[in-house]
Backbone as JSON Lines, residues from 0, in Angstrom:
{"i":0,"aa":"M","n":[-45.98,161.61,214.94],"ca":[-45.75,162.85,215.64],"c":[-47.04,163.67,215.51]}
{"i":1,"aa":"S","n":[-47.73,163.87,216.61],"ca":[-48.96,164.65,216.54],"c":[-48.62,166.12,216.3]}
{"i":2,"aa":"L","n":[-49.62,166.86,215.86],"ca":[-49.39,168.28,215.58],"c":[-48.9,169.01,216.82]}
{"i":3,"aa":"R","n":[-49.51,168.7,217.97],"ca":[-49.08,169.37,219.2],"c":[-47.63,169.04,219.53]}
{"i":4,"aa":"N","n":[-47.27,167.79,219.45],"ca":[-45.88,167.41,219.71],"c":[-44.95,167.99,218.67]}
{"i":5,"aa":"R","n":[-45.38,167.98,217.41],"ca":[-44.55,168.53,216.34],"c":[-44.29,170.01,216.6]}
{"i":6,"aa":"R","n":[-45.33,170.74,216.97],"ca":[-45.14,172.16,217.28],"c":[-44.2,172.36,218.45]}
{"i":7,"aa":"T","n":[-44.34,171.53,219.46],"ca":[-43.46,171.63,220.63],"c":[-42.02,171.36,220.24]}
{"i":8,"aa":"W","n":[-41.78,170.28,219.48],"ca":[-40.41,169.95,219.08],"c":[-39.82,171.04,218.19]}
{"i":9,"aa":"L","n":[-40.63,171.56,217.27],"ca":[-40.12,172.6,216.38],"c":[-39.83,173.9,217.14]}
{"i":10,"aa":"C","n":[-40.66,174.22,218.11],"ca":[-40.39,175.4,218.94],"c":[-39.1,175.2,219.74]}
{"i":11,"aa":"L","n":[-38.92,174.02,220.33],"ca":[-37.7,173.74,221.08],"c":[-36.47,173.74,220.17]}
{"i":12,"aa":"A","n":[-36.64,173.26,218.94],"ca":[-35.53,173.3,217.98],"c":[-35.14,174.74,217.68]}
{"i":13,"aa":"A","n":[-36.13,175.59,217.49],"ca":[-35.85,176.99,217.21],"c":[-35.17,177.66,218.41]}
{"i":14,"aa":"L","n":[-35.63,177.36,219.61],"ca":[-34.99,177.92,220.81],"c":[-33.56,177.41,220.96]}
{"i":15,"aa":"N","n":[-33.35,176.15,220.64],"ca":[-32.0,175.59,220.66],"c":[-31.1,176.35,219.69]}
{"i":16,"aa":"G","n":[-31.62,176.65,218.51],"ca":[-30.87,177.45,217.53],"c":[-30.59,178.85,218.04]}
{"i":17,"aa":"L","n":[-31.57,179.44,218.71],"ca":[-31.4,180.77,219.29],"c":[-30.25,180.78,220.29]}
{"i":18,"aa":"F","n":[-30.24,179.8,221.2],"ca":[-29.17,179.73,222.19],"c":[-27.82,179.43,221.53]}
{"i":19,"aa":"A","n":[-27.84,178.6,220.5],"ca":[-26.58,178.28,219.8],"c":[-25.96,179.53,219.2]}
{"i":20,"aa":"V","n":[-26.79,180.36,218.57],"ca":[-26.28,181.6,217.99],"c":[-25.78,182.53,219.09]}
{"i":21,"aa":"G","n":[-26.52,182.62,220.18],"ca":[-26.11,183.49,221.28],"c":[-24.78,183.08,221.89]}
{"i":22,"aa":"F","n":[-24.62,181.78,222.15],"ca":[-23.36,181.31,222.72],"c":[-22.21,181.42,221.71]}
{"i":23,"aa":"G","n":[-22.52,181.22,220.44],"ca":[-21.5,181.39,219.41],"c":[-21.02,182.83,219.32]}
{"i":24,"aa":"A","n":[-21.97,183.76,219.42],"ca":[-21.6,185.18,219.4],"c":[-20.8,185.56,220.63]}
{"i":25,"aa":"F","n":[-21.18,185.0,221.78],"ca":[-20.42,185.26,223.0],"c":[-19.0,184.74,222.87]}
{"i":26,"aa":"A","n":[-18.84,183.57,222.24],"ca":[-17.5,183.01,222.02],"c":[-16.67,183.93,221.14]}
{"i":27,"aa":"A","n":[-17.3,184.53,220.15],"ca":[-16.58,185.39,219.2],"c":[-16.28,186.77,219.75]}
{"i":28,"aa":"H","n":[-17.14,187.28,220.63],"ca":[-17.01,188.68,221.01],"c":[-16.95,188.97,222.5]}
{"i":29,"aa":"G","n":[-17.3,188.0,223.35],"ca":[-17.46,188.35,224.74],"c":[-16.59,187.62,225.73]}
{"i":30,"aa":"I","n":[-15.67,186.8,225.26],"ca":[-14.88,186.01,226.2],"c":[-13.42,186.03,225.77]}
{"i":31,"aa":"Q","n":[-12.54,186.19,226.74],"ca":[-11.11,186.3,226.44],"c":[-10.38,184.96,226.51]}
{"i":32,"aa":"D","n":[-10.81,184.08,227.41],"ca":[-10.15,182.79,227.61],"c":[-10.31,181.94,226.35]}
{"i":33,"aa":"L","n":[-9.2,181.57,225.72],"ca":[-9.25,180.84,224.44],"c":[-9.88,179.47,224.59]}
{"i":34,"aa":"K","n":[-9.59,178.76,225.69],"ca":[-10.18,177.43,225.9],"c":[-11.7,177.55,226.07]}
{"i":35,"aa":"A","n":[-12.12,178.52,226.86],"ca":[-13.55,178.73,227.06],"c":[-14.24,179.11,225.75]}
{"i":36,"aa":"A","n":[-13.61,179.96,224.95],"ca":[-14.18,180.34,223.66],"c":[-14.3,179.13,222.74]}
{"i":37,"aa":"D","n":[-13.32,178.24,222.79],"ca":[-13.36,177.03,221.98],"c":[-14.51,176.12,222.42]}
{"i":38,"aa":"W","n":[-14.69,175.97,223.73],"ca":[-15.82,175.17,224.23],"c":[-17.15,175.78,223.78]}
{"i":39,"aa":"L","n":[-17.27,177.08,223.86],"ca":[-18.51,177.74,223.43],"c":[-18.76,177.54,221.94]}
{"i":40,"aa":"R","n":[-17.71,177.66,221.13],"ca":[-17.87,177.45,219.68],"c":[-18.27,176.01,219.37]}
{"i":41,"aa":"T","n":[-17.62,175.06,220.02],"ca":[-17.94,173.65,219.78],"c":[-19.38,173.35,220.19]}
{"i":42,"aa":"G","n":[-19.76,173.78,221.38],"ca":[-21.13,173.56,221.84],"c":[-22.15,174.21,220.94]}
{"i":43,"aa":"S","n":[-21.85,175.42,220.51],"ca":[-22.74,176.15,219.63],"c":[-22.91,175.46,218.29]}
{"i":44,"aa":"T","n":[-21.82,175.0,217.73],"ca":[-21.87,174.31,216.43],"c":[-22.74,173.07,216.5]}
{"i":45,"aa":"Y","n":[-22.51,172.24,217.52],"ca":[-23.28,171.0,217.64],"c":[-24.75,171.29,217.93]}
{"i":46,"aa":"A","n":[-25.03,172.25,218.77],"ca":[-26.43,172.59,219.07],"c":[-27.14,173.09,217.82]}
{"i":47,"aa":"F","n":[-26.46,173.93,217.05],"ca":[-27.07,174.5,215.86],"c":[-27.36,173.42,214.82]}
{"i":48,"aa":"I","n":[-26.4,172.55,214.59],"ca":[-26.6,171.46,213.63],"c":[-27.8,170.6,214.04]}
{"i":49,"aa":"H","n":[-27.93,170.35,215.34],"ca":[-29.0,169.47,215.78],"c":[-30.35,170.17,215.86]}
{"i":50,"aa":"S","n":[-30.36,171.49,215.8],"ca":[-31.63,172.19,215.61],"c":[-32.2,171.82,214.24]}
{"i":51,"aa":"F","n":[-31.33,171.83,213.24],"ca":[-31.77,171.43,211.9],"c":[-32.13,169.94,211.84]}
{"i":52,"aa":"A","n":[-31.45,169.13,212.63],"ca":[-31.78,167.71,212.66],"c":[-33.21,167.49,213.16]}
{"i":53,"aa":"I","n":[-33.63,168.3,214.1],"ca":[-35.0,168.18,214.62],"c":[-36.0,168.56,213.53]}
{"i":54,"aa":"F","n":[-35.71,169.61,212.78],"ca":[-36.58,169.97,211.65],"c":[-36.61,168.84,210.62]}
{"i":55,"aa":"A","n":[-35.46,168.21,210.38],"ca":[-35.42,167.07,209.44],"c":[-36.26,165.91,209.95]}
{"i":56,"aa":"A","n":[-36.19,165.65,211.25],"ca":[-36.99,164.57,211.83],"c":[-38.48,164.85,211.65]}
{"i":57,"aa":"A","n":[-38.88,166.09,211.84],"ca":[-40.29,166.45,211.63],"c":[-40.7,166.24,210.18]}
{"i":58,"aa":"L","n":[-39.81,166.6,209.26],"ca":[-40.1,166.4,207.83],"c":[-40.22,164.91,207.51]}
{"i":59,"aa":"V","n":[-39.27,164.12,207.97],"ca":[-39.29,162.68,207.7],"c":[-40.56,162.06,208.3]}
{"i":60,"aa":"A","n":[-40.93,162.47,209.51],"ca":[-42.15,161.95,210.13],"c":[-43.38,162.35,209.32]}
{"i":61,"aa":"S","n":[-43.4,163.58,208.8],"ca":[-44.56,164.03,208.01],"c":[-44.67,163.3,206.68]}
{"i":62,"aa":"L","n":[-43.56,162.72,206.23],"ca":[-43.59,161.93,204.99],"c":[-44.08,160.51,205.23]}
{"i":63,"aa":"G","n":[-44.35,160.18,206.49],"ca":[-44.91,158.87,206.81],"c":[-43.99,157.96,207.6]}
{"i":64,"aa":"A","n":[-42.78,158.38,207.89],"ca":[-41.85,157.56,208.68],"c":[-42.03,157.93,210.15]}
{"i":65,"aa":"H","n":[-43.03,157.35,210.76],"ca":[-43.43,157.75,212.11],"c":[-42.38,157.44,213.17]}
{"i":66,"aa":"R","n":[-41.46,156.56,212.88],"ca":[-40.38,156.29,213.84],"c":[-39.54,157.54,214.11]}
{"i":67,"aa":"A","n":[-39.52,158.46,213.16],"ca":[-38.71,159.68,213.29],"c":[-39.17,160.54,214.46]}
{"i":68,"aa":"R","n":[-40.37,160.3,214.96],"ca":[-40.87,161.12,216.07],"c":[-40.05,160.94,217.34]}
{"i":69,"aa":"W","n":[-39.26,159.87,217.4],"ca":[-38.43,159.62,218.59],"c":[-37.11,160.38,218.54]}
{"i":70,"aa":"A","n":[-36.65,160.74,217.38],"ca":[-35.33,161.36,217.23],"c":[-35.19,162.73,217.92]}
{"i":71,"aa":"P","n":[-36.19,163.63,217.86],"ca":[-36.0,164.94,218.48],"c":[-35.64,164.9,219.96]}
{"i":72,"aa":"A","n":[-36.19,163.96,220.69],"ca":[-35.88,163.86,222.12],"c":[-34.39,163.58,222.32]}
{"i":73,"aa":"F","n":[-33.83,162.74,221.47],"ca":[-32.4,162.44,221.57],"c":[-31.54,163.61,221.11]}
{"i":74,"aa":"F","n":[-31.98,164.3,220.05],"ca":[-31.22,165.47,219.59],"c":[-31.23,166.58,220.65]}
{"i":75,"aa":"L","n":[-32.38,166.82,221.27],"ca":[-32.44,167.87,222.28],"c":[-31.72,167.49,223.57]}
{"i":76,"aa":"S","n":[-31.84,166.23,223.98],"ca":[-31.1,165.83,225.18],"c":[-29.6,165.86,224.9]}
{"i":77,"aa":"G","n":[-29.21,165.53,223.68],"ca":[-27.79,165.65,223.31],"c":[-27.32,167.08,223.38]}
{"i":78,"aa":"A","n":[-28.14,168.01,222.9],"ca":[-27.78,169.43,222.97],"c":[-27.65,169.88,224.42]}
{"i":79,"aa":"L","n":[-28.58,169.45,225.24],"ca":[-28.54,169.84,226.65],"c":[-27.28,169.28,227.32]}
{"i":80,"aa":"L","n":[-26.99,168.0,227.11],"ca":[-25.86,167.37,227.79],"c":[-24.52,167.74,227.16]}
{"i":81,"aa":"F","n":[-24.42,167.64,225.85],"ca":[-23.15,167.92,225.16],"c":[-22.85,169.42,225.19]}
{"i":82,"aa":"S","n":[-23.71,170.18,224.55],"ca":[-23.47,171.62,224.45],"c":[-23.59,172.29,225.82]}
{"i":83,"aa":"G","n":[-24.59,171.88,226.58],"ca":[-24.79,172.49,227.9],"c":[-23.61,172.31,228.83]}
{"i":84,"aa":"S","n":[-22.99,171.13,228.81],"ca":[-21.83,170.92,229.68],"c":[-20.65,171.77,229.21]}
{"i":85,"aa":"L","n":[-20.48,171.92,227.9],"ca":[-19.41,172.79,227.39],"c":[-19.67,174.25,227.73]}
{"i":86,"aa":"Y","n":[-20.93,174.69,227.58],"ca":[-21.27,176.06,227.94],"c":[-20.98,176.3,229.42]}
{"i":87,"aa":"A","n":[-21.4,175.36,230.25],"ca":[-21.22,175.52,231.7],"c":[-19.74,175.62,232.07]}
{"i":88,"aa":"M","n":[-18.93,174.74,231.49],"ca":[-17.49,174.8,231.81],"c":[-16.88,176.1,231.32]}
{"i":89,"aa":"A","n":[-17.3,176.56,230.16],"ca":[-16.77,177.83,229.64],"c":[-17.12,179.0,230.54]}
{"i":90,"aa":"L","n":[-18.24,178.87,231.23],"ca":[-18.69,179.95,232.11],"c":[-18.22,179.76,233.56]}
{"i":91,"aa":"G","n":[-17.33,178.78,233.79],"ca":[-16.72,178.63,235.1],"c":[-17.15,177.44,235.93]}
{"i":92,"aa":"A","n":[-18.01,176.59,235.41],"ca":[-18.42,175.4,236.17],"c":[-17.24,174.44,236.31]}
{"i":93,"aa":"P","n":[-17.31,173.53,237.25],"ca":[-16.2,172.59,237.46],"c":[-15.93,171.73,236.22]}
{"i":94,"aa":"R","n":[-14.67,171.41,236.02],"ca":[-14.27,170.63,234.84],"c":[-14.82,169.21,234.83]}
{"i":95,"aa":"W","n":[-15.23,168.68,235.98],"ca":[-15.77,167.32,236.0],"c":[-17.03,167.21,235.15]}
{"i":96,"aa":"L","n":[-17.67,168.35,234.84],"ca":[-18.83,168.32,233.95],"c":[-18.47,167.81,232.56]}
{"i":97,"aa":"G","n":[-17.18,167.86,232.22],"ca":[-16.72,167.32,230.95],"c":[-17.02,165.83,230.81]}
{"i":98,"aa":"A","n":[-17.23,165.15,231.93],"ca":[-17.58,163.73,231.87],"c":[-18.98,163.52,231.31]}
{"i":99,"aa":"I","n":[-19.8,164.53,231.36],"ca":[-21.18,164.44,230.84],"c":[-21.21,164.64,229.32]}
{"i":100,"aa":"T","n":[-20.24,165.36,228.8],"ca":[-20.23,165.71,227.39],"c":[-20.37,164.5,226.47]}
{"i":101,"aa":"P","n":[-19.62,163.4,226.68],"ca":[-19.76,162.25,225.78],"c":[-21.14,161.6,225.83]}
{"i":102,"aa":"I","n":[-21.83,161.71,226.95],"ca":[-23.19,161.15,227.03],"c":[-24.09,161.9,226.05]}
{"i":103,"aa":"G","n":[-23.9,163.21,225.96],"ca":[-24.65,163.99,224.98],"c":[-24.3,163.59,223.56]}
{"i":104,"aa":"G","n":[-23.02,163.3,223.32],"ca":[-22.6,162.84,221.99],"c":[-23.26,161.52,221.61]}
{"i":105,"aa":"V","n":[-23.37,160.62,222.57],"ca":[-24.05,159.34,222.32],"c":[-25.53,159.59,222.04]}
{"i":106,"aa":"S","n":[-26.13,160.53,222.75],"ca":[-27.53,160.87,222.5],"c":[-27.72,161.4,221.08]}
{"i":107,"aa":"F","n":[-26.8,162.26,220.62],"ca":[-26.85,162.72,219.22],"c":[-26.81,161.53,218.27]}
{"i":108,"aa":"M","n":[-25.89,160.6,218.52],"ca":[-25.73,159.45,217.64],"c":[-26.98,158.58,217.62]}
{"i":109,"aa":"I","n":[-27.61,158.4,218.76],"ca":[-28.85,157.62,218.81],"c":[-29.94,158.31,217.99]}
{"i":110,"aa":"G","n":[-30.03,159.62,218.11],"ca":[-31.0,160.37,217.3],"c":[-30.79,160.16,215.81]}
{"i":111,"aa":"W","n":[-29.53,160.23,215.38],"ca":[-29.24,160.0,213.96],"c":[-29.55,158.57,213.54]}
{"i":112,"aa":"A","n":[-29.27,157.61,214.4],"ca":[-29.59,156.21,214.08],"c":[-31.09,156.02,213.95]}
{"i":113,"aa":"I","n":[-31.85,156.63,214.83],"ca":[-33.31,156.55,214.75],"c":[-33.81,157.2,213.46]}
{"i":114,"aa":"L","n":[-33.23,158.34,213.11],"ca":[-33.64,159.02,211.88],"c":[-33.33,158.16,210.65]}
{"i":115,"aa":"A","n":[-32.2,157.51,210.64],"ca":[-31.86,156.6,209.53],"c":[-32.82,155.42,209.47]}
{"i":116,"aa":"W","n":[-33.13,154.84,210.62],"ca":[-34.07,153.72,210.7],"c":[-35.45,154.16,210.21]}
{"i":117,"aa":"A","n":[-35.85,155.35,210.59],"ca":[-37.14,155.87,210.13],"c":[-37.15,156.08,208.63]}
{"i":118,"aa":"A","n":[-36.07,156.61,208.1],"ca":[-36.0,156.86,206.65],"c":[-36.12,155.56,205.86]}
{"i":119,"aa":"L","n":[-35.6,154.48,206.39],"ca":[-35.7,153.19,205.71],"c":[-37.14,152.7,205.58]}
{"i":120,"aa":"S","n":[-38.01,153.22,206.45],"ca":[-39.41,152.78,206.39],"c":[-40.23,153.53,205.34]}
{"i":121,"aa":"L","n":[-39.64,154.57,204.73],"ca":[-40.35,155.3,203.69],"c":[-40.48,154.43,202.43]}
{"i":122,"aa":"Q","n":[-41.57,154.63,201.73],"ca":[-41.79,153.9,200.48],"c":[-40.83,154.4,199.41]}
{"i":123,"aa":"A","n":[-40.29,153.49,198.63],"ca":[-39.4,153.86,197.52],"c":[-40.21,154.54,196.44]}
{"i":124,"aa":"D","n":[-39.56,155.46,195.72],"ca":[-40.24,156.17,194.62],"c":[-40.52,155.25,193.46]}
């Protein structure tokens, strides 16, 4: 992960966290529909967790596990597809967008698998 890419991924992770907090707050204070609030909370939780996953991937890559540089793309695409589809439906988009949500979940899982694979390449203490 080059410094430029690392900075880009970390900035995007921070922005993802920013949006997660914003949508979570909107779920808690700005929306009356219980189903929509639940979608916003779920999307927010997953997006926020995966913001930290991107920071973890940067750390693992900086420790020498260069395979970890691939994980942030999957974590961010998962946030966009999983959380984004839930946010959109909560804000009134058609329910068929729910078909996209599992694709984002698979993207999250691929990111975690890549991070695990990268961690295995680290030298033992």
